[in-house]
Coordinates of N, CA and C in Angstrom, one line a residue:
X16 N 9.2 -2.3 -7.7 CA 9.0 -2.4 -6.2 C 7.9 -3.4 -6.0
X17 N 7.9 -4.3 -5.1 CA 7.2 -5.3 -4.6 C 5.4 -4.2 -4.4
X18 N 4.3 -5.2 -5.0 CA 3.0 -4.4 -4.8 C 3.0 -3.9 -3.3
X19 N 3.7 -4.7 -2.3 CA 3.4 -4.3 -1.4 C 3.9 -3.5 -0.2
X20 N 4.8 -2.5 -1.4 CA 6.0 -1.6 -0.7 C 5.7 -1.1 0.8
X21 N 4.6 -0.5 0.9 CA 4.3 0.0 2.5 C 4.9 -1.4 3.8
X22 N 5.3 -2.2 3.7 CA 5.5 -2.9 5.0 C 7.0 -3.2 4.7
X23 N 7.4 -2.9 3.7 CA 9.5 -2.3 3.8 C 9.4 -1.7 3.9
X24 N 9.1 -0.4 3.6 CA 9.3 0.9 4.1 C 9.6 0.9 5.8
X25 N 8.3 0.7 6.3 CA 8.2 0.9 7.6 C 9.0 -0.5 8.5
X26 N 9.4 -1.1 8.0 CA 10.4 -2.1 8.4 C 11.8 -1.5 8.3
X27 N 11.6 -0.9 7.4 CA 13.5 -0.1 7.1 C 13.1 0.7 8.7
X28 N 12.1 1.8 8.5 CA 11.8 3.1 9.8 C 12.1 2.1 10.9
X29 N 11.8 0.8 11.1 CA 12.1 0.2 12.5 C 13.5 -0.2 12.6
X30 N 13.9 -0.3 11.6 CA 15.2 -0.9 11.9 C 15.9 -2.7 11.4
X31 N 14.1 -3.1 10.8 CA 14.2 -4.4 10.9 C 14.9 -4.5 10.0
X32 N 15.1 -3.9 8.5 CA 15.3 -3.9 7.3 C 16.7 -3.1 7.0
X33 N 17.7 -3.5 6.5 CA 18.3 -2.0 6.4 C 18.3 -1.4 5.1
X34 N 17.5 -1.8 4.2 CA 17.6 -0.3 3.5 C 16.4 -1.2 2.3
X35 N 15.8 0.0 1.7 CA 14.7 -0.6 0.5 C 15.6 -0.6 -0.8
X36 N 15.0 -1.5 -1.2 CA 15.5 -1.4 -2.5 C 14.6 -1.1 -3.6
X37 N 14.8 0.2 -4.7 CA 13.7 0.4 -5.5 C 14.4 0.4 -6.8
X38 N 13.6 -0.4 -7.8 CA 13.7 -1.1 -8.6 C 13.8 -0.3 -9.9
X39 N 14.3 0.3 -10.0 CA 14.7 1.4 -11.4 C 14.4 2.9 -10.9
X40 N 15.1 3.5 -11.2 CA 15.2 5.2 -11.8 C 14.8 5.8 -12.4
X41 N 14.6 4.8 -13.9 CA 14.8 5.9 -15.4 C 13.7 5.2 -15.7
X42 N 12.8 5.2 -15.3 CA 11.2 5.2 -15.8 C 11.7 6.2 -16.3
X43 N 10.1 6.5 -17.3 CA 9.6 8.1 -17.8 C 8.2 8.0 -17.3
X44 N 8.6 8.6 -15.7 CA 8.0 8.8 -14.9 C 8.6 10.5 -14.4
X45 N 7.7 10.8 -13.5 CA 7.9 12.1 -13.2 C 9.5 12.6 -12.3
X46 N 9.6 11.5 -11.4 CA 10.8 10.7 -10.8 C 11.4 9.8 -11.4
X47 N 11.7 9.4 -12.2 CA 12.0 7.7 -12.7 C 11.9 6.6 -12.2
X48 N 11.3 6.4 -10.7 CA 10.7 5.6 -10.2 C 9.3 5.1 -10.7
X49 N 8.9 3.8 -10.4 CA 7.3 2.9 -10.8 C 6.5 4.0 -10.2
X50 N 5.7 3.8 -10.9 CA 4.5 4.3 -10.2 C 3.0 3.1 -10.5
X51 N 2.4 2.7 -9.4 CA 1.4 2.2 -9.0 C 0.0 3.3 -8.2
X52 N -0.6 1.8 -7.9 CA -1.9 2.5 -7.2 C -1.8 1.8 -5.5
X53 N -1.1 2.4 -5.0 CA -1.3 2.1 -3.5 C -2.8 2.6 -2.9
X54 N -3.3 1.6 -2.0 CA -4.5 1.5 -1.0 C -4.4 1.6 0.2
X55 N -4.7 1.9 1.1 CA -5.2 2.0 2.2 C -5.8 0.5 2.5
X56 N -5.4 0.0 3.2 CA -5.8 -1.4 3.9 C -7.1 -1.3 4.3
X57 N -7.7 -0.5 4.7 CA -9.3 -0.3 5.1 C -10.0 0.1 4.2
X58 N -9.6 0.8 3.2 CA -10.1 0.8 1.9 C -10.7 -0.3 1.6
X59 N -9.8 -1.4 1.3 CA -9.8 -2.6 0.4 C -10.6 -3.2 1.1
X60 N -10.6 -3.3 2.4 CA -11.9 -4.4 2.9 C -13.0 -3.7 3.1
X61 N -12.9 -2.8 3.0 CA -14.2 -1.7 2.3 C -15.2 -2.0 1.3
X62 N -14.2 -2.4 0.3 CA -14.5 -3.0 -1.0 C -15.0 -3.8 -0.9
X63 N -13.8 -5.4 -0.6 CA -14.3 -6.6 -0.4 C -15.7 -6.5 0.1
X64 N -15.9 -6.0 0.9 CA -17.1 -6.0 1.7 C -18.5 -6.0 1.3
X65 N -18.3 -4.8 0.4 CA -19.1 -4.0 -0.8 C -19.6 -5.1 -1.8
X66 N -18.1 -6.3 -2.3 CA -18.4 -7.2 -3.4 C -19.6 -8.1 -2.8
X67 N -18.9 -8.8 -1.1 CA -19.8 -9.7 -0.5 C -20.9 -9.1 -0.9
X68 N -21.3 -8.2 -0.1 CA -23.0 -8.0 -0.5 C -23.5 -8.0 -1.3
X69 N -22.8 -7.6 -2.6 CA -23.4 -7.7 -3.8 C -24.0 -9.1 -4.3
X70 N -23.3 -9.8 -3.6 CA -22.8 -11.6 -4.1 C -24.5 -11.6 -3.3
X71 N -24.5 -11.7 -3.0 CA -25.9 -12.0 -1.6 C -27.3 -12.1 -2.9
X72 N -27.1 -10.3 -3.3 CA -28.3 -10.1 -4.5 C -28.2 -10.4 -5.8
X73 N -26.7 -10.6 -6.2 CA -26.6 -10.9 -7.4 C -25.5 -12.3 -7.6
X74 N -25.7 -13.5 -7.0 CA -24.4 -14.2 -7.3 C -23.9 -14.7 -8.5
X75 N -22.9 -15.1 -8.6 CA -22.2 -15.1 -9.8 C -20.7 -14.7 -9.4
X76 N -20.1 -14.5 -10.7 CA -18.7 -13.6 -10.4 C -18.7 -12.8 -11.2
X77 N -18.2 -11.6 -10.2 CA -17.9 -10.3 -10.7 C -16.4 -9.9 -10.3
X78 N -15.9 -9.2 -11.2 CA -15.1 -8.4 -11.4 C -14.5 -6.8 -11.4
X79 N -14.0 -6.6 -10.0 CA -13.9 -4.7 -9.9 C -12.6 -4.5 -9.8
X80 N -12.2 -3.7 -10.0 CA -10.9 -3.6 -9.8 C -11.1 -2.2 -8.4
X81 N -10.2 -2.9 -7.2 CA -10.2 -2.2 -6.1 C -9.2 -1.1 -5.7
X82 N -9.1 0.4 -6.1 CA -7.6 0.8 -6.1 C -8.5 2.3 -5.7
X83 N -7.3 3.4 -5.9 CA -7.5 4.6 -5.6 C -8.3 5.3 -7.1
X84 N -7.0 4.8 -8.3 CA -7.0 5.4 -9.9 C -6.3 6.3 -9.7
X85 N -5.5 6.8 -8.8 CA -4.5 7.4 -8.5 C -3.2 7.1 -8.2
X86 N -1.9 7.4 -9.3 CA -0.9 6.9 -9.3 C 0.6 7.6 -8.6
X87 N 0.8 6.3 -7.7 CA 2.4 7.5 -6.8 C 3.2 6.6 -7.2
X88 N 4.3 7.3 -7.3 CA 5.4 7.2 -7.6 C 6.3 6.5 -6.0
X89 N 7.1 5.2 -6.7 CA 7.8 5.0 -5.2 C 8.7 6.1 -4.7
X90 N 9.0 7.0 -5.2 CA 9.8 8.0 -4.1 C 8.9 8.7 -3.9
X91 N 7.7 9.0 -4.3 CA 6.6 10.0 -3.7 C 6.9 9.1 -2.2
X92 N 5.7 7.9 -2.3 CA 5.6 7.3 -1.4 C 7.0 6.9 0.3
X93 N 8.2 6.8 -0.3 CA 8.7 7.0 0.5 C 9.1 8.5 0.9
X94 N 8.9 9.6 0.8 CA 9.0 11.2 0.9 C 7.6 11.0 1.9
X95 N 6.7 10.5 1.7 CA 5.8 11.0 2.4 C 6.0 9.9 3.8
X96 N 5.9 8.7 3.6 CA 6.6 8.4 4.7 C 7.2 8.8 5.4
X97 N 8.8 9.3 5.1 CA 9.6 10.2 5.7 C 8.5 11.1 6.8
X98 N 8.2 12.3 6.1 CA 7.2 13.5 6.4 C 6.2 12.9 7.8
X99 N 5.8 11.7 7.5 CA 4.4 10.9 8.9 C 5.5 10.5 9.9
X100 N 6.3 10.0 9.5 CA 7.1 9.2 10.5 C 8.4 10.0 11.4
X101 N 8.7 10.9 10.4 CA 9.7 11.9 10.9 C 11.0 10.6 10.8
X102 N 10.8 9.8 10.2 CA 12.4 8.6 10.0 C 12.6 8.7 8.6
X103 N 13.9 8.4 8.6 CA 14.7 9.1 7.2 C 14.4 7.4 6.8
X104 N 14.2 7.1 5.6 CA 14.4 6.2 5.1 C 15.6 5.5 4.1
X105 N 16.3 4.9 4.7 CA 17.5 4.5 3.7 C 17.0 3.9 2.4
X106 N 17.3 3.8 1.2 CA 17.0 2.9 0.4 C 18.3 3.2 -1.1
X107 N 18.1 2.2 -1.6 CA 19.1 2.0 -2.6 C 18.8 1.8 -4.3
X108 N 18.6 2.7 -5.2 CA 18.7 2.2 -6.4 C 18.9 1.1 -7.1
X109 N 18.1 -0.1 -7.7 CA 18.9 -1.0 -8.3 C 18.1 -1.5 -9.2
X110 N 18.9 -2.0 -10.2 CA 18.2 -2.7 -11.3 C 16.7 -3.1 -11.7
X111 N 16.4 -2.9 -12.6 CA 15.0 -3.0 -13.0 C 14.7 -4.5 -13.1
X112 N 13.2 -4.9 -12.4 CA 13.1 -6.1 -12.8 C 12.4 -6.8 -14.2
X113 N 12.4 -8.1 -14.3 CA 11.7 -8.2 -15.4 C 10.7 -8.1 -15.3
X114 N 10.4 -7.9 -16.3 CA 8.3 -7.4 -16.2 C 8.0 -6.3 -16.1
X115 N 8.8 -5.7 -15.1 CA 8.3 -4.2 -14.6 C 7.9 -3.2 -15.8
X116 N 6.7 -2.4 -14.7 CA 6.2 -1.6 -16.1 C 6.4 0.0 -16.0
X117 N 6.4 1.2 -15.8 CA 6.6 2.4 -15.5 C 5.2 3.2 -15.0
X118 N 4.3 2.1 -15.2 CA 3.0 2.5 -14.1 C 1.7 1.6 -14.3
X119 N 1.4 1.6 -13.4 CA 0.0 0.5 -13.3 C -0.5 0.9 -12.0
X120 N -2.3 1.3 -12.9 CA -2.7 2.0 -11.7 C -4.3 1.2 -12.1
X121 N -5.3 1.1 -11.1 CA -6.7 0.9 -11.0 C -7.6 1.7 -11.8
X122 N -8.8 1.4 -12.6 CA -9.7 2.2 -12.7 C -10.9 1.7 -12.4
X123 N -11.2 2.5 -11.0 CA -12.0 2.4 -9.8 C -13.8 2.1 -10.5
X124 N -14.0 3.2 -11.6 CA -15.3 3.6 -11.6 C -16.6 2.1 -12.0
X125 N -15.7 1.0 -12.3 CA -17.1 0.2 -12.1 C -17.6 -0.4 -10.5
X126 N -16.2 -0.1 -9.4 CA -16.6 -0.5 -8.4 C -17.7 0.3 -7.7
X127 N -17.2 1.9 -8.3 CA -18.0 2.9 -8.0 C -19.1 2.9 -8.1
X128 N -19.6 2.5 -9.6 CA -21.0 2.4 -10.1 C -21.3 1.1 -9.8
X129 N -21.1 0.0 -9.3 CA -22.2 -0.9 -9.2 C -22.1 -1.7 -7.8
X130 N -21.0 -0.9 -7.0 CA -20.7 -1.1 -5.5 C -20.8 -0.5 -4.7
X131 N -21.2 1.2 -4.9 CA -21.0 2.5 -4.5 C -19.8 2.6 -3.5
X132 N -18.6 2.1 -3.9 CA -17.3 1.5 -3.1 C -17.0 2.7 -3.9
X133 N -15.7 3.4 -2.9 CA -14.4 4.5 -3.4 C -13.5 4.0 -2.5
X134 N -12.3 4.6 -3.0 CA -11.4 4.1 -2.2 C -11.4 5.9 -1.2
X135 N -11.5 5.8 0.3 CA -12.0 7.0 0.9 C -10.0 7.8 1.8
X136 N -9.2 7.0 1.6 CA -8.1 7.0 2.6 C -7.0 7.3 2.0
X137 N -6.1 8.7 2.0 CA -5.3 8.5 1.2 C -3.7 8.4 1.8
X138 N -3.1 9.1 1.2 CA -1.9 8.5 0.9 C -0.9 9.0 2.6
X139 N -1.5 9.9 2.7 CA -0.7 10.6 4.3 C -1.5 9.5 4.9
X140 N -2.9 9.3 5.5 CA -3.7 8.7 6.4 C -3.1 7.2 6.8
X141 N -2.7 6.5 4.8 CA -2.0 5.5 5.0 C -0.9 5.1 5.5
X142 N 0.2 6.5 5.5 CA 1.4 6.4 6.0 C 1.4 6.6 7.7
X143 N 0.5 7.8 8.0 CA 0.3 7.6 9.6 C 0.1 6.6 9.9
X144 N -1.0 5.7 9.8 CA -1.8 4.2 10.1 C -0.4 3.2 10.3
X145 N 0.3 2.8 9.0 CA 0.9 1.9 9.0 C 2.2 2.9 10.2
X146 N 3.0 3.4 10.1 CA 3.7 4.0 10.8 C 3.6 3.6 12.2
X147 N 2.3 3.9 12.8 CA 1.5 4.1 14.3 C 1.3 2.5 14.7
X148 N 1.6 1.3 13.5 CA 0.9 -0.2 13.7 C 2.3 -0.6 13.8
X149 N 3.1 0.0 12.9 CA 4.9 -0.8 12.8 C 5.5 0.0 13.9
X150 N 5.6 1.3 14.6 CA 6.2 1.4 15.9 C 5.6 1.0 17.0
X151 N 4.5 0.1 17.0 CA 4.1 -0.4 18.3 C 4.5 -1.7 18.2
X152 N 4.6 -2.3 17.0 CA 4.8 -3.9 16.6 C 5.4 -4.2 15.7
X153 N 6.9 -4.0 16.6 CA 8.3 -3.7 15.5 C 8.8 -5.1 15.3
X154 N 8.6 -5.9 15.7 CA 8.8 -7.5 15.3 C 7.5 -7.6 14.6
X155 N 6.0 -7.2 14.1 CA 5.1 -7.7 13.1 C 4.1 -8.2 14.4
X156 N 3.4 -9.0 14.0 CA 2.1 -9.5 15.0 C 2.5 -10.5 15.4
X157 N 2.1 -10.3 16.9 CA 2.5 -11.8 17.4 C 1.4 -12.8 17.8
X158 N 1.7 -14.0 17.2 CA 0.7 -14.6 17.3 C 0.5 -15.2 18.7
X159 N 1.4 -15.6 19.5 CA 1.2 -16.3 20.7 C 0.2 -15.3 21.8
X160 N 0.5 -13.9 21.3 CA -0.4 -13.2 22.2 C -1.8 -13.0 22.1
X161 N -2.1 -13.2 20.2 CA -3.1 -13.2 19.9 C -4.1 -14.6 20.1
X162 N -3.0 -15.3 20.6 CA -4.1 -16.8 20.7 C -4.3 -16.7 21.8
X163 N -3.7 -15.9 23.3 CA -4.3 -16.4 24.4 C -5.4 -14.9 24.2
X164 N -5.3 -14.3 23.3 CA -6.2 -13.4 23.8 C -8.2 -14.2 23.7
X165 N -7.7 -14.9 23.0 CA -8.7 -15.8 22.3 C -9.9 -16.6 23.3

């Protein structure tokens, strides 16, 4: 599944999409679906955020890895979708891609310890959020409105 399954999902729930496609079964996974570390969009600039200031006191480059360390499965994720959105989600089984791995997930704790960064938002919060942003702006953002707002 694309890292950034949450905006098909909620593209299928509008209508824009018709149906997801998730990229193997027969993991030896708990589902046979990927499992990854999905974030919370406010999370992550949470982080970022966290990094900038560090950069201020300490510059250089550093290295965190920005995630939950918590691993869902893509039919978790679409199940819970379903559940926030009350929309059934079509989607279709298909072939595994190359590369794909049966899980890759974050391990948070150096962001923790030298950023005091967590990831605070989880997995419902994320699905309401995106849900409540894709049925108001079922074509995506528009830019012409955002430039005269300007």
């Amino acid at each position: 599944m694309p890292n950034n399954l949450m905006p098909y999902i909620s593209q299928v729930a509008v209508g824009k999409l018709k149906q997801l496609p998730i990229y193997g079964d027969d993991y030896a996974t708990k589902d046979g679906t990927g499992i990854r570390d999905y974030i919370h969009v406010i999370d992550l600039v949470k982080g970022h955020i966290k990094a900038l200031l560090k950069l201020e006191t300490k510059p250089g480059v550093i290295t965190h890895n920005l995630g939950t360390g918590i691993g869902i499965s893509v039919l978790e994720m679409v199940n819970e979708f379903e559940k926030e959105s009350k929309q059934k989600i079509k989607y279709q089984i298909v072939g595994r891609r190359l590369g794909d791995v049966a899980e890759c997930f974050a391990d948070p704790t150096k962001a923790e310890q030298e950023l005091s960064w967590k990831a605070e938002l989880g997995l419902k919060r994320m699905c309401q959020d995106t849900w409540r942003w894709q049925s108001k702006n079922s074509n995506g953002y528009n830019l012409e409105v955002a430039e005269s707002n300007e």
